[in-house]
Coordinates of C-alpha atoms in Angstrom, one line a residue:
M938 CA 38.3 25.3 54.6
T939 CA 37.7 28.8 54.1
F940 CA 37.1 31.3 51.7
Q941 CA 37.4 34.8 50.5
I942 CA 34.9 37.0 48.7
H943 CA 36.2 39.0 45.5
A944 CA 34.7 41.9 44.7
L945 CA 35.3 43.8 40.8
P946 CA 38.2 46.3 40.4
E947 CA 37.5 49.5 40.3
T948 CA 39.5 50.0 36.9
D949 CA 37.0 48.2 34.9
F950 CA 34.3 50.7 35.5
A951 CA 36.3 54.1 36.6
P952 CA 36.5 55.4 32.8
L953 CA 32.6 54.9 32.5
F954 CA 31.9 57.6 34.9
A955 CA 33.8 60.6 32.5
L956 CA 31.0 59.3 29.6
T957 CA 28.4 61.7 28.5
D958 CA 25.0 60.0 29.2
E959 CA 24.7 59.9 25.8
D960 CA 27.6 57.7 25.3
L961 CA 26.6 55.7 28.3
A962 CA 23.2 55.0 26.6
A963 CA 24.8 53.7 23.5
R964 CA 27.0 51.4 25.7
R965 CA 23.1 49.9 27.1
V966 CA 24.8 51.9 30.8
R967 CA 22.6 54.2 32.8
R968 CA 23.7 56.8 35.2
S969 CA 21.7 57.4 38.3
V970 CA 21.7 59.0 41.7
V971 CA 20.7 57.0 44.6
T972 CA 17.3 58.1 46.1
A973 CA 17.0 55.3 48.7
S974 CA 19.3 53.2 50.7
P975 CA 20.0 50.1 51.0
G976 CA 19.0 48.8 47.6
T977 CA 21.9 49.6 45.1
P978 CA 24.5 47.3 45.9
C979 CA 27.9 48.1 44.8
R980 CA 30.0 45.5 43.3
V981 CA 33.2 47.1 43.7
S982 CA 32.9 48.3 47.1
L983 CA 30.4 45.6 48.6
E984 CA 28.5 48.2 50.1
D985 CA 25.1 49.6 49.5
A986 CA 25.5 53.3 47.8
G987 CA 23.9 55.7 49.9
I988 CA 21.6 58.6 49.3
G989 CA 22.9 60.8 46.9
E990 CA 25.6 58.6 45.3
R991 CA 26.0 58.6 41.6
V992 CA 26.2 55.0 40.5
L993 CA 25.8 53.4 37.1
L994 CA 24.0 50.5 36.0
L995 CA 25.3 48.1 33.2
N996 CA 25.2 44.7 32.2
Y997 CA 28.4 42.8 33.4
T998 CA 29.9 39.5 31.9
H999 CA 30.1 37.7 35.3
Q1000 CA 30.4 34.1 33.9
P1001 CA 32.5 34.3 30.7
A1002 CA 32.9 30.2 30.2
A1003 CA 32.1 28.4 27.0
T1004 CA 29.6 26.4 28.6
P1005 CA 25.7 26.5 29.1
Y1006 CA 26.3 28.8 32.4
H1007 CA 27.7 31.4 30.2
A1008 CA 25.9 34.5 31.5
S1009 CA 25.7 38.2 32.2
H1010 CA 23.3 40.4 34.4
A1011 CA 22.6 44.3 35.3
I1012 CA 24.7 45.3 38.1
F1013 CA 25.4 48.7 40.2
V1014 CA 29.0 50.3 40.5
R1015 CA 29.5 53.5 42.9
E1016 CA 31.4 56.3 41.3
G1017 CA 35.3 57.0 42.8
V1018 CA 35.3 53.5 45.3
T1019 CA 38.2 51.3 45.4
Q1020 CA 38.0 47.7 45.4
A1021 CA 37.0 45.8 48.4
R1022 CA 39.0 43.1 49.6
P1023 CA 37.4 41.5 52.4
A1024 CA 39.7 39.1 54.6
P1025 CA 39.7 35.1 54.2
G1026 CA 36.3 34.4 55.9
A1027 CA 34.7 37.7 56.4
V1028 CA 31.3 38.4 54.8
P1029 CA 30.5 42.0 54.0
A1030 CA 27.8 43.6 55.8
V1031 CA 26.0 44.1 52.1
F1032 CA 25.3 40.4 52.3
L1033 CA 23.9 40.1 55.8
S1034 CA 20.3 41.4 55.1
R1035 CA 19.7 39.7 51.6
L1036 CA 18.6 36.7 50.6
I1037 CA 21.5 35.2 48.6
S1038 CA 21.9 32.1 46.0
V1039 CA 25.0 30.6 46.3
R1040 CA 26.2 28.8 43.1
M1041 CA 28.4 26.2 42.9
F1042 CA 31.1 25.4 39.9
D1043 CA 33.5 22.8 39.1
G1044 CA 36.5 23.4 37.4
G1045 CA 34.9 22.9 34.3
D1046 CA 32.6 25.9 34.6
M1047 CA 29.8 23.8 35.2
M1048 CA 27.2 24.6 38.0
I1049 CA 27.0 21.6 40.0
D1050 CA 24.9 22.7 43.0
A1051 CA 23.1 25.7 44.1
E1052 CA 21.4 27.1 47.1
A1053 CA 19.6 29.9 48.7
V1054 CA 20.6 30.9 52.1
A1055 CA 19.9 34.2 54.5
G1056 CA 22.6 36.3 54.6
Q1057 CA 23.5 36.2 58.0
D1058 CA 24.1 32.2 57.3
L1059 CA 26.4 32.8 54.1
G1060 CA 29.8 32.2 56.1
A1061 CA 28.6 28.9 57.0
A1062 CA 27.2 28.0 53.9
L1063 CA 30.5 29.0 52.1
T1064 CA 32.6 27.1 54.7
R1065 CA 30.4 23.8 54.0
C1066 CA 30.2 24.4 50.1
F1067 CA 33.9 24.4 49.9
A1068 CA 34.2 21.3 51.6
E1069 CA 33.0 19.5 48.8
P1070 CA 36.3 18.9 46.9
A1071 CA 34.5 19.6 43.6
V1072 CA 34.1 23.1 43.9
A1073 CA 36.4 25.1 42.4
Y1074 CA 34.7 28.4 42.8
I1075 CA 31.4 30.0 43.9
H1076 CA 29.1 32.7 42.6
L1077 CA 27.0 34.7 44.7
H1078 CA 23.6 36.3 43.4
Y1079 CA 21.1 38.7 45.4
A1080 CA 18.2 36.3 45.3
K1081 CA 15.2 38.5 44.8
P1082 CA 16.5 40.6 41.6
G1083 CA 19.2 37.6 40.4
C1084 CA 21.7 40.3 40.0
F1085 CA 25.5 38.6 40.1
A1086 CA 27.0 40.1 43.6
A1087 CA 30.6 38.3 44.2
L1088 CA 33.1 35.8 43.0
V1089 CA 34.1 33.6 46.0
R1090 CA 37.3 31.4 46.1
R1091 CA 39.4 28.9 48.7
A1092 CA 41.5 31.1 50.5

């Protein structure tokens, strides 16, 4: 059983980059320039932003289901990037050096299991998780800051 990691679409965020800082603040969004890398993982490109790049930090509802697991958290998005489309079974480099929380959900959007794995072990963990028929999809989170990283589905 293979998996595919899904980035967020740039079209959800591109219009925000044209707003003033005041308009962004009214939407609880902050614009900043990256001063250190790695450390600012973009959820659209699935890459770390480079030094000098402009990013937005905003709240994103990654679990919209009407269950106790409904959730949102802060994410970074880079300006001017397109949605990454990793091949089935591929793990983008942005995950490899980080501790990743793997949260498994069933078809009713209830979390049925979770584990933390070293990024270099993520591919094997996802394959193992999807061997369980009850797992409908997986959410990845960067474990230390707890931020949503990506959605994973069976490929």
